[in-house]
């Protein structure tokens, strides 16, 4: 992950969403991908040329904002501290698990990182009669959405085009609201540490000692509240709040057509509970 002239993009998303499949499709590679979580253990780098522009692609593999392994911690640091090295993140959502995917998406969005959003495995949603109102979805997230079936190369050129045109979007509206009881402290911390947004301050506290940040933060602040903050508890609090927010968005966006089997059951039910025929 060295600084160079090529435009660099990072593929990020939850396990098994199709990052490596998108990576292979973009770079015309035939590397093996698996259908179980954690197949990509270390980050992979590849290249492609589109309209005379050379793009370097990094497949982030497994990643979390709150890292639980060395690999994740290295990538996390790169994502936050080395923004000048890359053009943006291509974030992959899986059509069938939007809720889980949006959690990580909004965390990265709240860090002020420019992103392009992809909903992959749209064929799986169609197969199950699940409709995603892409227009509404896109409006509520404030970002354009590219739909792909990476296995069949559908939508891959749209990603290439969006990357070429630098359609990465950075929002300044943070979706995570600091809980009331911590607001004063987080506010103080953000200005003390010179964070350009409060979520970064929240995250530095929630990270605990992993990146050696908490000690320095707390030593400098001498705040009674700081000593009572438990990082893991803050992470849980954040997750709960974010899921409430994500649920609200998805309720207006996802609908499910009943499948043939379900329609049949419904018809049978109607016959069975009929006031004359049913008992
Ligand atoms: N039906 C369908 N399957 C897909 C699509 N994209 C990927 N897959 C399959 O989904 C599974 C996971 O894909 P990967 O590309 O390995 O996912 P990943 O995000 O790299 O997974 P990790 O590296 O383990 O986090 C594989 O079996 C792929 O063949 C798609 O658009 N449609
Ligand atoms: Mg992978």
mmCIF file of C-alpha atoms and ligand atoms in Angstrom:
data_model
loop_
_atom_site.group_PDB
_atom_site.id
_atom_site.type_symbol
_atom_site.label_atom_id
_atom_site.label_comp_id
_atom_site.label_asym_id
_atom_site.label_seq_id
_atom_site.Cartn_x
_atom_site.Cartn_y
_atom_site.Cartn_z
ATOM 1 C CA UNK A 1 0.000 0.000 0.000
ATOM 2 C CA UNK A 2 2.659 2.477 -1.094
ATOM 3 C CA UNK A 3 1.952 5.921 -2.381
ATOM 4 C CA UNK A 4 2.182 5.991 -6.174
ATOM 5 C CA UNK A 5 0.764 7.631 -9.273
ATOM 6 C CA UNK A 6 -1.956 5.039 -9.818
ATOM 7 C CA UNK A 7 -5.408 5.772 -8.542
ATOM 8 C CA UNK A 8 -6.014 3.434 -5.649
ATOM 9 C CA UNK A 9 -9.398 2.127 -4.524
ATOM 10 C CA UNK A 10 -10.242 -0.049 -1.523
ATOM 11 C CA UNK A 11 -12.894 -2.771 -1.667
ATOM 12 C CA UNK A 12 -14.590 -2.962 1.706
ATOM 13 C CA UNK A 13 -17.599 -4.851 3.051
ATOM 14 C CA UNK A 14 -18.706 -7.550 5.453
ATOM 15 C CA UNK A 15 -17.505 -11.151 5.084
ATOM 16 C CA UNK A 16 -18.903 -13.079 2.115
ATOM 17 C CA UNK A 17 -20.612 -10.151 0.371
ATOM 18 C CA UNK A 18 -18.590 -10.733 -2.802
ATOM 19 C CA UNK A 19 -15.554 -8.456 -2.434
ATOM 20 C CA UNK A 20 -13.150 -10.970 -3.958
ATOM 21 C CA UNK A 21 -15.577 -11.734 -6.779
ATOM 22 C CA UNK A 22 -15.831 -8.010 -7.575
ATOM 23 C CA UNK A 23 -12.043 -7.770 -7.263
ATOM 24 C CA UNK A 24 -11.528 -10.618 -9.730
ATOM 25 C CA UNK A 25 -14.112 -9.195 -12.122
ATOM 26 C CA UNK A 26 -12.568 -5.723 -12.037
ATOM 27 C CA UNK A 27 -9.021 -7.032 -12.483
ATOM 28 C CA UNK A 28 -9.918 -9.932 -14.816
ATOM 29 C CA UNK A 29 -8.381 -12.411 -12.441
ATOM 30 C CA UNK A 30 -9.416 -15.947 -11.860
ATOM 31 C CA UNK A 31 -8.409 -16.290 -8.238
ATOM 32 C CA UNK A 32 -10.313 -18.734 -6.146
ATOM 33 C CA UNK A 33 -13.086 -17.446 -3.939
ATOM 34 C CA UNK A 34 -15.000 -19.517 -1.479
ATOM 35 C CA UNK A 35 -18.524 -19.475 -0.199
ATOM 36 C CA UNK A 36 -17.674 -19.359 3.470
ATOM 37 C CA UNK A 37 -16.660 -16.366 5.575
ATOM 38 C CA UNK A 38 -13.025 -15.494 6.014
ATOM 39 C CA UNK A 39 -11.644 -16.888 2.761
ATOM 40 C CA UNK A 40 -9.600 -13.758 2.212
ATOM 41 C CA UNK A 41 -7.084 -13.675 5.007
ATOM 42 C CA UNK A 42 -4.750 -10.923 3.903
ATOM 43 C CA UNK A 43 -5.413 -8.010 1.618
ATOM 44 C CA UNK A 44 -4.846 -8.571 -2.090
ATOM 45 C CA UNK A 45 -3.841 -6.005 -4.599
ATOM 46 C CA UNK A 46 -4.567 -5.996 -8.332
ATOM 47 C CA UNK A 47 -4.780 -3.616 -11.294
ATOM 48 C CA UNK A 48 -6.925 -2.738 -14.248
ATOM 49 C CA UNK A 49 -6.896 -0.073 -16.924
ATOM 50 C CA UNK A 50 -10.086 1.787 -17.835
ATOM 51 C CA UNK A 51 -10.187 4.638 -20.366
ATOM 52 C CA UNK A 52 -6.394 4.947 -20.205
ATOM 53 C CA UNK A 53 -6.385 5.258 -16.442
ATOM 54 C CA UNK A 54 -4.572 2.685 -14.331
ATOM 55 C CA UNK A 55 -6.378 1.703 -11.163
ATOM 56 C CA UNK A 56 -4.953 -0.240 -8.248
ATOM 57 C CA UNK A 57 -7.517 -2.265 -6.333
ATOM 58 C CA UNK A 58 -7.036 -3.439 -2.758
ATOM 59 C CA UNK A 59 -9.316 -6.243 -1.559
ATOM 60 C CA UNK A 60 -9.549 -5.510 2.159
ATOM 61 C CA UNK A 61 -10.673 -9.001 3.119
ATOM 62 C CA UNK A 62 -12.088 -9.173 6.617
ATOM 63 C CA UNK A 63 -12.464 -5.769 8.211
ATOM 64 C CA UNK A 64 -14.122 -4.092 11.157
ATOM 65 C CA UNK A 65 -14.013 -0.534 12.476
ATOM 66 C CA UNK A 66 -13.305 -2.109 15.856
ATOM 67 C CA UNK A 67 -10.545 -4.526 14.883
ATOM 68 C CA UNK A 68 -10.249 -7.895 16.538
ATOM 69 C CA UNK A 69 -7.141 -9.072 14.713
ATOM 70 C CA UNK A 70 -3.778 -7.717 13.617
ATOM 71 C CA UNK A 71 -4.857 -7.733 9.938
ATOM 72 C CA UNK A 72 -7.988 -5.752 10.705
ATOM 73 C CA UNK A 73 -6.065 -3.276 12.846
ATOM 74 C CA UNK A 74 -3.519 -2.617 10.096
ATOM 75 C CA UNK A 75 -6.222 -2.027 7.519
ATOM 76 C CA UNK A 76 -8.213 0.139 9.920
ATOM 77 C CA UNK A 77 -5.208 2.371 10.508
ATOM 78 C CA UNK A 78 -4.567 2.614 6.773
ATOM 79 C CA UNK A 79 -8.181 3.521 6.086
ATOM 80 C CA UNK A 80 -8.210 6.336 8.630
ATOM 81 C CA UNK A 81 -4.654 7.665 8.583
ATOM 82 C CA UNK A 82 -3.628 7.272 4.938
ATOM 83 C CA UNK A 83 -6.542 8.880 3.143
ATOM 84 C CA UNK A 84 -4.192 10.801 0.882
ATOM 85 C CA UNK A 85 -3.016 7.505 -0.636
ATOM 86 C CA UNK A 86 -6.347 6.333 -1.989
ATOM 87 C CA UNK A 87 -9.167 7.837 -4.018
ATOM 88 C CA UNK A 88 -11.922 6.215 -2.009
ATOM 89 C CA UNK A 89 -13.683 3.099 -0.814
ATOM 90 C CA UNK A 90 -15.918 0.968 -3.022
ATOM 91 C CA UNK A 91 -18.271 -0.390 -0.395
ATOM 92 C CA UNK A 92 -20.017 -3.681 -1.171
ATOM 93 C CA UNK A 93 -23.380 -4.510 0.337
ATOM 94 C CA UNK A 94 -24.991 -7.893 -0.119
ATOM 95 C CA UNK A 95 -28.612 -7.598 -1.268
ATOM 96 C CA UNK A 96 -29.759 -10.231 1.220
ATOM 97 C CA UNK A 97 -28.047 -8.761 4.277
ATOM 98 C CA UNK A 98 -28.393 -5.031 3.907
ATOM 99 C CA UNK A 99 -28.895 -4.423 7.613
ATOM 100 C CA UNK A 100 -25.564 -5.823 8.743
ATOM 101 C CA UNK A 101 -23.809 -4.214 5.801
ATOM 102 C CA UNK A 102 -25.218 -0.767 6.442
ATOM 103 C CA UNK A 103 -23.831 -0.738 9.960
ATOM 104 C CA UNK A 104 -20.241 -0.852 8.713
ATOM 105 C CA UNK A 105 -21.092 1.407 5.767
ATOM 106 C CA UNK A 106 -22.346 4.163 8.046
ATOM 107 C CA UNK A 107 -19.405 3.818 10.384
ATOM 108 C CA UNK A 108 -16.992 4.393 7.517
ATOM 109 C CA UNK A 109 -19.201 7.158 6.143
ATOM 110 C CA UNK A 110 -19.145 8.862 9.551
ATOM 111 C CA UNK A 111 -15.349 8.858 9.476
ATOM 112 C CA UNK A 112 -15.636 11.183 6.483
ATOM 113 C CA UNK A 113 -14.217 8.675 3.997
ATOM 114 C CA UNK A 114 -15.328 9.080 0.353
ATOM 115 C CA UNK A 115 -17.290 6.088 -0.935
ATOM 116 C CA UNK A 116 -19.036 4.499 -3.883
ATOM 117 C CA UNK A 117 -21.851 2.159 -2.878
ATOM 118 C CA UNK A 118 -22.510 -1.185 -4.551
ATOM 119 C CA UNK A 119 -25.352 -3.608 -3.866
ATOM 120 C CA UNK A 120 -24.093 -7.003 -5.010
ATOM 121 C CA UNK A 121 -25.858 -10.360 -5.408
ATOM 122 C CA UNK A 122 -28.994 -8.701 -6.766
ATOM 123 C CA UNK A 123 -29.795 -12.025 -8.500
ATOM 124 C CA UNK A 124 -30.199 -13.630 -5.062
ATOM 125 C CA UNK A 125 -32.715 -10.992 -3.995
ATOM 126 C CA UNK A 126 -34.685 -11.405 -7.230
ATOM 127 C CA UNK A 127 -34.720 -15.160 -6.787
ATOM 128 C CA UNK A 128 -36.344 -14.716 -3.386
ATOM 129 C CA UNK A 129 -38.905 -12.173 -4.497
ATOM 130 C CA UNK A 130 -37.209 -9.375 -2.573
ATOM 131 C CA UNK A 131 -37.460 -5.920 -4.108
ATOM 132 C CA UNK A 132 -35.166 -3.101 -3.096
ATOM 133 C CA UNK A 133 -36.419 0.372 -3.956
ATOM 134 C CA UNK A 134 -33.033 1.620 -5.136
ATOM 135 C CA UNK A 135 -34.284 5.149 -5.740
ATOM 136 C CA UNK A 136 -35.579 5.548 -2.178
ATOM 137 C CA UNK A 137 -32.594 3.712 -0.741
ATOM 138 C CA UNK A 138 -30.208 5.980 -2.557
ATOM 139 C CA UNK A 139 -32.086 9.096 -1.418
ATOM 140 C CA UNK A 140 -32.130 8.096 2.228
ATOM 141 C CA UNK A 141 -28.397 7.362 2.198
ATOM 142 C CA UNK A 142 -27.475 10.385 0.131
ATOM 143 C CA UNK A 143 -25.386 8.331 -2.279
ATOM 144 C CA UNK A 144 -25.828 6.781 -5.707
ATOM 145 C CA UNK A 145 -26.135 2.991 -5.718
ATOM 146 C CA UNK A 146 -24.695 0.618 -8.302
ATOM 147 C CA UNK A 147 -26.362 -2.797 -8.529
ATOM 148 C CA UNK A 148 -24.206 -5.781 -9.437
ATOM 149 C CA UNK A 149 -24.155 -9.481 -9.956
ATOM 150 C CA UNK A 150 -20.395 -9.859 -9.770
ATOM 151 C CA UNK A 151 -20.552 -13.546 -10.603
ATOM 152 C CA UNK A 152 -22.049 -12.715 -14.017
ATOM 153 C CA UNK A 153 -20.066 -9.486 -14.526
ATOM 154 C CA UNK A 154 -23.256 -7.434 -14.392
ATOM 155 C CA UNK A 155 -22.673 -3.855 -13.238
ATOM 156 C CA UNK A 156 -18.876 -4.157 -13.134
ATOM 157 C CA UNK A 157 -18.382 -1.599 -15.879
ATOM 158 C CA UNK A 158 -20.600 0.787 -13.961
ATOM 159 C CA UNK A 159 -18.187 0.515 -11.018
ATOM 160 C CA UNK A 160 -15.240 1.148 -13.360
ATOM 161 C CA UNK A 161 -16.995 4.170 -14.771
ATOM 162 C CA UNK A 162 -17.908 5.602 -11.359
ATOM 163 C CA UNK A 163 -14.302 5.162 -10.179
ATOM 164 C CA UNK A 164 -12.996 6.772 -13.354
ATOM 165 C CA UNK A 165 -15.323 9.750 -12.854
ATOM 166 C CA UNK A 166 -14.403 10.003 -9.165
ATOM 167 C CA UNK A 167 -17.990 9.599 -8.055
ATOM 168 C CA UNK A 168 -16.903 8.975 -4.477
ATOM 169 C CA UNK A 169 -19.247 10.663 -2.027
ATOM 170 C CA UNK A 170 -18.270 12.052 1.345
ATOM 171 C CA UNK A 171 -21.027 13.170 3.689
ATOM 172 C CA UNK A 172 -20.629 15.720 6.409
ATOM 173 C CA UNK A 173 -23.862 14.678 8.090
ATOM 174 C CA UNK A 174 -22.923 12.106 10.725
ATOM 175 C CA UNK A 175 -25.608 9.440 11.096
ATOM 176 C CA UNK A 176 -24.497 8.421 14.592
ATOM 177 C CA UNK A 177 -25.622 10.786 17.298
ATOM 178 C CA UNK A 178 -23.452 10.752 20.416
ATOM 179 C CA UNK A 179 -25.587 9.567 23.350
ATOM 180 C CA UNK A 180 -26.622 12.479 25.598
ATOM 181 C CA UNK A 181 -24.744 11.302 28.655
ATOM 182 C CA UNK A 182 -21.422 11.368 26.800
ATOM 183 C CA UNK A 183 -21.972 14.398 24.621
ATOM 184 C CA UNK A 184 -20.049 16.946 26.699
ATOM 185 C CA UNK A 185 -17.064 14.701 27.118
ATOM 186 C CA UNK A 186 -16.896 13.654 23.463
ATOM 187 C CA UNK A 187 -17.237 17.261 22.407
ATOM 188 C CA UNK A 188 -14.387 18.291 24.712
ATOM 189 C CA UNK A 189 -12.261 15.401 23.517
ATOM 190 C CA UNK A 190 -12.843 16.195 19.847
ATOM 191 C CA UNK A 191 -11.670 19.769 20.211
ATOM 192 C CA UNK A 192 -8.819 18.840 22.550
ATOM 193 C CA UNK A 193 -7.455 16.214 20.150
ATOM 194 C CA UNK A 194 -8.205 18.236 17.043
ATOM 195 C CA UNK A 195 -10.509 15.592 15.525
ATOM 196 C CA UNK A 196 -12.390 17.083 12.623
ATOM 197 C CA UNK A 197 -15.553 15.240 13.635
ATOM 198 C CA UNK A 198 -17.081 13.925 16.847
ATOM 199 C CA UNK A 199 -17.487 10.365 15.646
ATOM 200 C CA UNK A 200 -13.706 10.090 15.415
ATOM 201 C CA UNK A 201 -13.513 11.158 19.061
ATOM 202 C CA UNK A 202 -16.197 8.628 19.989
ATOM 203 C CA UNK A 203 -14.351 5.930 18.058
ATOM 204 C CA UNK A 204 -11.001 6.658 19.658
ATOM 205 C CA UNK A 205 -12.587 6.082 23.067
ATOM 206 C CA UNK A 206 -14.567 3.019 21.954
ATOM 207 C CA UNK A 207 -11.418 1.471 20.534
ATOM 208 C CA UNK A 208 -9.988 1.121 24.015
ATOM 209 C CA UNK A 209 -6.291 0.432 24.281
ATOM 210 C CA UNK A 210 -5.945 -1.544 21.032
ATOM 211 C CA UNK A 211 -4.210 1.212 19.112
ATOM 212 C CA UNK A 212 -2.696 2.707 22.243
ATOM 213 C CA UNK A 213 -4.960 5.687 21.986
ATOM 214 C CA UNK A 214 -7.051 5.518 25.120
ATOM 215 C CA UNK A 215 -4.198 6.051 27.605
ATOM 216 C CA UNK A 216 -2.932 9.183 25.933
ATOM 217 C CA UNK A 217 -6.447 10.486 25.526
ATOM 218 C CA UNK A 218 -7.359 9.906 29.161
ATOM 219 C CA UNK A 219 -4.060 11.171 30.600
ATOM 220 C CA UNK A 220 -4.431 14.447 28.842
ATOM 221 C CA UNK A 221 -8.046 14.996 29.714
ATOM 222 C CA UNK A 222 -8.049 14.302 33.481
ATOM 223 C CA UNK A 223 -11.736 13.914 33.344
ATOM 224 C CA UNK A 224 -13.700 11.993 35.919
ATOM 225 C CA UNK A 225 -16.077 10.771 33.239
ATOM 226 C CA UNK A 226 -13.235 9.467 31.100
ATOM 227 C CA UNK A 227 -12.302 6.965 33.807
ATOM 228 C CA UNK A 228 -15.796 5.553 33.890
ATOM 229 C CA UNK A 229 -16.045 4.888 30.152
ATOM 230 C CA UNK A 230 -15.870 1.225 29.190
ATOM 231 C CA UNK A 231 -14.880 0.849 25.515
ATOM 232 C CA UNK A 232 -16.760 -2.404 24.872
ATOM 233 C CA UNK A 233 -19.905 -0.926 26.382
ATOM 234 C CA UNK A 234 -19.674 2.076 24.088
ATOM 235 C CA UNK A 235 -19.297 -0.206 21.076
ATOM 236 C CA UNK A 236 -22.467 -2.054 22.048
ATOM 237 C CA UNK A 237 -24.296 1.219 22.613
ATOM 238 C CA UNK A 238 -23.203 2.401 19.185
ATOM 239 C CA UNK A 239 -24.315 -0.816 17.487
ATOM 240 C CA UNK A 240 -27.768 -0.725 19.076
ATOM 241 C CA UNK A 241 -28.301 2.895 18.052
ATOM 242 C CA UNK A 242 -27.083 2.345 14.533
ATOM 243 C CA UNK A 243 -29.331 -0.674 14.001
ATOM 244 C CA UNK A 244 -32.376 1.380 15.047
ATOM 245 C CA UNK A 245 -31.423 3.983 12.484
ATOM 246 C CA UNK A 246 -30.745 1.356 9.778
ATOM 247 C CA UNK A 247 -34.071 -0.406 10.480
ATOM 248 C CA UNK A 248 -35.928 2.837 9.861
ATOM 249 C CA UNK A 249 -34.241 3.244 6.489
ATOM 250 C CA UNK A 250 -34.765 -0.355 5.392
ATOM 251 C CA UNK A 251 -38.432 -0.493 6.380
ATOM 252 C CA UNK A 252 -39.159 1.967 3.600
ATOM 253 C CA UNK A 253 -36.916 0.309 1.059
ATOM 254 C CA UNK A 254 -37.339 -3.475 1.126
ATOM 255 C CA UNK A 255 -40.475 -5.296 0.119
ATOM 256 C CA UNK A 256 -41.095 -8.954 -0.417
ATOM 257 C CA UNK A 257 -43.362 -10.473 -3.009
ATOM 258 C CA UNK A 258 -44.916 -13.638 -1.644
ATOM 259 C CA UNK A 259 -43.455 -16.687 -3.380
ATOM 260 C CA UNK A 260 -45.586 -19.325 -5.080
ATOM 261 C CA UNK A 261 -45.342 -21.613 -2.054
ATOM 262 C CA UNK A 262 -46.458 -18.840 0.290
ATOM 263 C CA UNK A 263 -49.374 -17.896 -1.976
ATOM 264 C CA UNK A 264 -50.480 -21.502 -1.974
ATOM 265 C CA UNK A 265 -50.391 -21.689 1.824
ATOM 266 C CA UNK A 266 -52.320 -18.455 2.015
ATOM 267 C CA UNK A 267 -55.030 -19.858 -0.300
ATOM 268 C CA UNK A 268 -55.220 -23.071 1.683
ATOM 269 C CA UNK A 269 -55.463 -21.070 4.896
ATOM 270 C CA UNK A 270 -58.352 -19.083 3.464
ATOM 271 C CA UNK A 271 -60.184 -22.264 2.538
ATOM 272 C CA UNK A 272 -59.511 -23.814 5.913
ATOM 273 C CA UNK A 273 -60.754 -20.856 7.936
ATOM 274 C CA UNK A 274 -63.792 -20.280 5.693
ATOM 275 C CA UNK A 275 -66.865 -19.974 7.899
ATOM 276 C CA UNK A 276 -68.704 -22.709 6.111
ATOM 277 C CA UNK A 277 -65.991 -25.094 4.887
ATOM 278 C CA UNK A 278 -63.577 -24.690 7.775
ATOM 279 C CA UNK A 279 -64.386 -25.805 11.272
HETATM 280 N N1 LIG B 1 -25.364 -15.371 -6.790
HETATM 281 C C1 LIG B 1 -24.315 -14.583 -6.606
HETATM 282 N N2 LIG B 1 -23.263 -15.027 -5.914
HETATM 283 C C2 LIG B 1 -22.200 -14.213 -5.740
HETATM 284 C C3 LIG B 1 -22.174 -12.895 -6.262
HETATM 285 N N3 LIG B 1 -21.000 -12.334 -5.902
HETATM 286 C C4 LIG B 1 -20.327 -13.257 -5.196
HETATM 287 N N4 LIG B 1 -21.034 -14.402 -5.081
HETATM 288 C C5 LIG B 1 -20.672 -15.621 -4.348
HETATM 289 O O1 LIG B 1 -20.665 -15.310 -2.967
HETATM 290 C C6 LIG B 1 -19.661 -16.065 -2.287
HETATM 291 C C7 LIG B 1 -18.742 -15.119 -1.533
HETATM 292 O O2 LIG B 1 -18.019 -14.336 -2.459
HETATM 293 P P1 LIG B 1 -16.568 -13.761 -2.155
HETATM 294 O O3 LIG B 1 -16.192 -12.951 -3.337
HETATM 295 O O4 LIG B 1 -15.637 -14.823 -1.725
HETATM 296 O O5 LIG B 1 -16.909 -12.821 -0.908
HETATM 297 P P2 LIG B 1 -15.867 -11.973 -0.029
HETATM 298 O O6 LIG B 1 -16.580 -10.739 0.381
HETATM 299 O O7 LIG B 1 -14.580 -11.822 -0.735
HETATM 300 O O8 LIG B 1 -15.715 -12.927 1.240
HETATM 301 P P3 LIG B 1 -14.542 -12.846 2.364
HETATM 302 O O9 LIG B 1 -13.263 -12.549 1.689
HETATM 303 O O10 LIG B 1 -14.598 -14.182 2.986
HETATM 304 O O11 LIG B 1 -14.972 -11.768 3.297
HETATM 305 C C8 LIG B 1 -18.952 -16.870 -3.377
HETATM 306 O O12 LIG B 1 -19.508 -18.155 -3.401
HETATM 307 C C9 LIG B 1 -19.283 -16.111 -4.642
HETATM 308 O O13 LIG B 1 -19.267 -16.955 -5.785
HETATM 309 C C10 LIG B 1 -23.326 -12.441 -7.003
HETATM 310 O O14 LIG B 1 -23.420 -11.300 -7.464
HETATM 311 N N5 LIG B 1 -24.355 -13.329 -7.141
HETATM 312 MG MG1 LIG B 2 -12.684 -12.333 -0.147
#
